[in-house]
Amino acid sequence: MLRKMFIGGLHWETSDEGLKDYFTTFGKVDACTIMRDAGGRSRCFAFLTFEDPASVNAVMMREHILDGKVIDPKRAIPRTEHQRATKLFIGGLPGTVTSESMREFFGQIGKVIDSTVMLDRETGRSKGFGFISLEDCDVTPILGFGNLEIDGKLVCIILFTIELAVRTDTVVERLM
């Protein structure tokens, strides 16, 4: 079982010590490193390793706010799996879709590595979009709008790229 986590969405002022202290409430932390650029500035993400894999499960059970910002902890995907995984942006999701029901739906298409429906932090309701990572799967036939229907609603599926990540973060920042 995996003990390593990717922690995204960190505040640029979050320190290694502050991050480690926060996650120590979930179990003993073996290693904690915020990734930094050549100038020493935070890249706003980190890798953290717990002693006990059960701590990872405990972290995944709830939303996390650190230094006034919602952070995004995920299980770290080993490089071999990550290189074979295809990440998709799923837009236009009905409010009835959860991360688990989306995982089950896309499980019919391929092996699901990760499934996340984005939720409003105040209401806990779906924001109408999410992300899915599929392993070794040709997603070409499902890309675009109208090729798949989830819970009675046609959805838009876009191959997730760095460029889309920047645009998505910008849009989300404007909404908050």
Short mmCIF file of C-alpha atoms in Angstrom, two decimals:
data_model
loop_
_atom_site.label_atom_id
_atom_site.label_comp_id
_atom_site.label_asym_id
_atom_site.label_seq_id
_atom_site.Cartn_x
_atom_site.Cartn_y
_atom_site.Cartn_z
CA MET A 1 0.00 0.00 0.00
CA LEU A 2 1.25 3.48 -0.85
CA ARG A 3 2.52 5.84 1.83
CA LYS A 4 3.42 8.81 -0.39
CA MET A 5 1.12 11.74 -1.18
CA PHE A 6 1.15 14.67 -3.60
CA ILE A 7 -0.07 17.85 -1.90
CA GLY A 8 -1.21 20.52 -4.39
CA GLY A 9 -2.65 24.01 -4.06
CA LEU A 10 -0.33 25.15 -1.27
CA HIS A 11 -0.08 28.80 -0.29
CA TRP A 12 3.26 30.16 -1.53
CA GLU A 13 4.23 31.03 2.07
CA THR A 14 3.55 27.54 3.49
CA SER A 15 6.73 26.12 5.04
CA ASP A 16 7.97 22.53 5.12
CA GLU A 17 7.63 22.60 8.91
CA GLY A 18 4.07 23.99 8.82
CA LEU A 19 3.02 21.38 6.27
CA LYS A 20 4.59 18.56 8.28
CA ASP A 21 3.01 19.81 11.52
CA TYR A 22 -0.43 19.90 9.89
CA PHE A 23 -0.22 16.35 8.52
CA THR A 24 1.28 14.92 11.74
CA THR A 25 -2.27 14.99 13.11
CA PHE A 26 -3.01 12.09 10.69
CA GLY A 27 0.06 10.00 11.55
CA LYS A 28 3.85 9.97 11.73
CA VAL A 29 5.37 11.80 8.74
CA ASP A 30 8.62 10.24 7.45
CA ALA A 31 9.39 12.92 4.84
CA CYS A 32 7.92 16.22 3.70
CA THR A 33 9.31 18.37 0.89
CA ILE A 34 7.80 21.46 -0.72
CA MET A 35 9.05 21.69 -4.29
CA ARG A 36 10.88 24.94 -5.08
CA ASP A 37 12.09 26.68 -8.23
CA ALA A 38 15.74 27.58 -8.91
CA GLY A 39 15.26 30.84 -6.97
CA GLY A 40 14.01 28.98 -3.88
CA ARG A 41 10.37 30.07 -4.30
CA SER A 42 7.64 27.54 -3.59
CA ARG A 43 6.07 25.87 -6.61
CA CYS A 44 2.96 25.47 -4.36
CA PHE A 45 3.04 21.67 -4.23
CA ALA A 46 4.81 19.08 -2.10
CA PHE A 47 5.42 15.39 -1.58
CA LEU A 48 4.81 13.85 1.82
CA THR A 49 5.45 10.29 3.03
CA PHE A 50 3.71 8.74 6.03
CA GLU A 51 5.10 5.88 8.10
CA ASP A 52 1.72 4.09 7.99
CA PRO A 53 -0.29 3.73 4.74
CA ALA A 54 -3.52 4.02 6.80
CA SER A 55 -2.64 7.69 7.40
CA VAL A 56 -3.05 8.34 3.65
CA ASN A 57 -6.61 6.97 3.84
CA ALA A 58 -7.37 9.22 6.83
CA VAL A 59 -6.16 12.29 4.91
CA MET A 60 -8.31 11.41 1.89
CA MET A 61 -11.50 11.40 3.98
CA ARG A 62 -11.95 15.18 4.25
CA GLU A 63 -11.21 18.65 2.90
CA HIS A 64 -8.06 20.42 4.11
CA ILE A 65 -7.36 24.11 4.66
CA LEU A 66 -3.81 25.24 5.44
CA ASP A 67 -2.59 28.83 5.72
CA GLY A 68 -6.04 30.06 4.66
CA LYS A 69 -6.10 28.05 1.42
CA VAL A 70 -7.89 24.84 0.44
CA ILE A 71 -5.17 22.33 -0.39
CA ASP A 72 -5.45 19.24 -2.56
CA PRO A 73 -3.82 16.09 -1.14
CA LYS A 74 -3.83 13.02 -3.39
CA ARG A 75 -2.19 9.63 -3.38
CA ALA A 76 1.08 9.95 -5.29
CA ILE A 77 0.88 7.88 -8.47
CA PRO A 78 4.08 5.88 -9.05
CA ARG A 79 5.94 7.10 -12.16
CA THR A 80 5.27 3.93 -14.13
CA GLU A 81 1.50 4.28 -13.61
CA HIS A 82 1.62 8.05 -14.10
CA GLN A 83 3.34 7.72 -17.48
CA ARG A 84 0.63 5.36 -18.73
CA ALA A 85 -2.28 7.35 -17.29
CA THR A 86 -4.45 9.70 -19.33
CA LYS A 87 -6.04 12.53 -17.34
CA LEU A 88 -9.34 13.97 -18.55
CA PHE A 89 -11.33 17.07 -17.61
CA ILE A 90 -15.05 16.24 -17.40
CA GLY A 91 -17.34 19.28 -17.69
CA GLY A 92 -21.10 19.66 -17.41
CA LEU A 93 -21.54 17.02 -14.73
CA PRO A 94 -24.99 16.78 -13.16
CA GLY A 95 -25.12 17.49 -9.42
CA THR A 96 -25.89 13.83 -8.72
CA VAL A 97 -22.44 12.65 -9.81
CA THR A 98 -19.91 11.90 -7.05
CA SER A 99 -16.23 10.98 -7.31
CA GLU A 100 -17.19 7.36 -6.63
CA SER A 101 -20.05 7.20 -9.16
CA MET A 102 -17.78 8.81 -11.77
CA ARG A 103 -15.12 6.19 -10.96
CA GLU A 104 -17.69 3.42 -11.49
CA PHE A 105 -18.95 4.96 -14.75
CA PHE A 106 -15.48 5.36 -16.28
CA GLY A 107 -14.49 1.92 -14.98
CA GLN A 108 -16.54 0.58 -17.91
CA ILE A 109 -14.10 2.34 -20.28
CA GLY A 110 -10.77 1.49 -18.63
CA LYS A 111 -8.86 1.10 -15.38
CA VAL A 112 -9.45 4.21 -13.26
CA ILE A 113 -6.37 5.53 -11.44
CA ASP A 114 -8.03 8.60 -9.88
CA SER A 115 -11.48 10.21 -9.86
CA THR A 116 -12.36 13.63 -8.42
CA VAL A 117 -15.56 15.67 -8.67
CA MET A 118 -14.79 19.24 -7.61
CA LEU A 119 -16.96 20.49 -4.73
CA ASP A 120 -17.82 23.98 -3.52
CA ARG A 121 -16.05 24.35 -0.19
CA GLU A 122 -18.93 26.24 1.46
CA THR A 123 -21.92 24.21 0.27
CA GLY A 124 -20.25 20.85 -0.39
CA ARG A 125 -22.14 20.67 -3.70
CA SER A 126 -20.63 19.70 -7.02
CA LYS A 127 -19.15 22.50 -9.12
CA GLY A 128 -20.26 20.58 -12.22
CA PHE A 129 -16.83 19.41 -13.30
CA GLY A 130 -14.19 16.90 -12.32
CA PHE A 131 -11.12 14.96 -13.36
CA ILE A 132 -10.54 11.30 -14.14
CA SER A 133 -7.29 9.44 -14.84
CA LEU A 134 -7.46 6.26 -16.90
CA GLU A 135 -4.62 3.78 -17.38
CA ASP A 136 -3.59 2.52 -20.84
CA CYS A 137 -6.81 3.57 -22.53
CA ASP A 138 -7.62 5.09 -25.94
CA VAL A 139 -9.89 7.99 -25.03
CA THR A 140 -10.13 9.47 -28.53
CA PRO A 141 -13.69 8.18 -29.14
CA ILE A 142 -15.08 9.90 -26.02
CA LEU A 143 -13.36 13.30 -26.36
CA GLY A 144 -15.48 16.38 -27.06
CA PHE A 145 -19.08 17.21 -26.24
CA GLY A 146 -21.98 14.82 -26.60
CA ASN A 147 -20.09 11.53 -26.89
CA LEU A 148 -20.97 10.40 -23.37
CA GLU A 149 -24.03 10.81 -21.17
CA ILE A 150 -23.72 10.61 -17.39
CA ASP A 151 -26.87 10.47 -15.25
CA GLY A 152 -28.98 11.66 -18.19
CA LYS A 153 -26.79 14.64 -19.12
CA LEU A 154 -24.35 14.99 -22.02
CA VAL A 155 -20.87 15.91 -20.76
CA CYS A 156 -17.80 17.54 -22.29
CA ILE A 157 -14.56 15.56 -22.10
CA ILE A 158 -11.21 17.26 -22.74
CA LEU A 159 -7.72 15.78 -22.58
CA PHE A 160 -6.12 17.44 -19.55
CA THR A 161 -2.89 19.30 -20.38
CA ILE A 162 -0.63 21.78 -18.62
CA GLU A 163 -2.24 24.57 -20.67
CA LEU A 164 -5.71 23.51 -19.50
CA ALA A 165 -4.46 23.31 -15.90
CA VAL A 166 -3.31 26.94 -16.05
CA ARG A 167 -6.64 28.07 -17.57
CA THR A 168 -8.65 26.01 -15.05
CA ASP A 169 -6.68 27.45 -12.09
CA THR A 170 -7.22 30.98 -13.43
CA VAL A 171 -10.97 30.46 -13.82
CA VAL A 172 -11.26 28.83 -10.37
CA GLU A 173 -9.22 31.66 -8.76
CA ARG A 174 -11.61 34.23 -10.30
CA LEU A 175 -14.64 32.39 -8.92
CA MET A 176 -13.29 32.32 -5.36
#
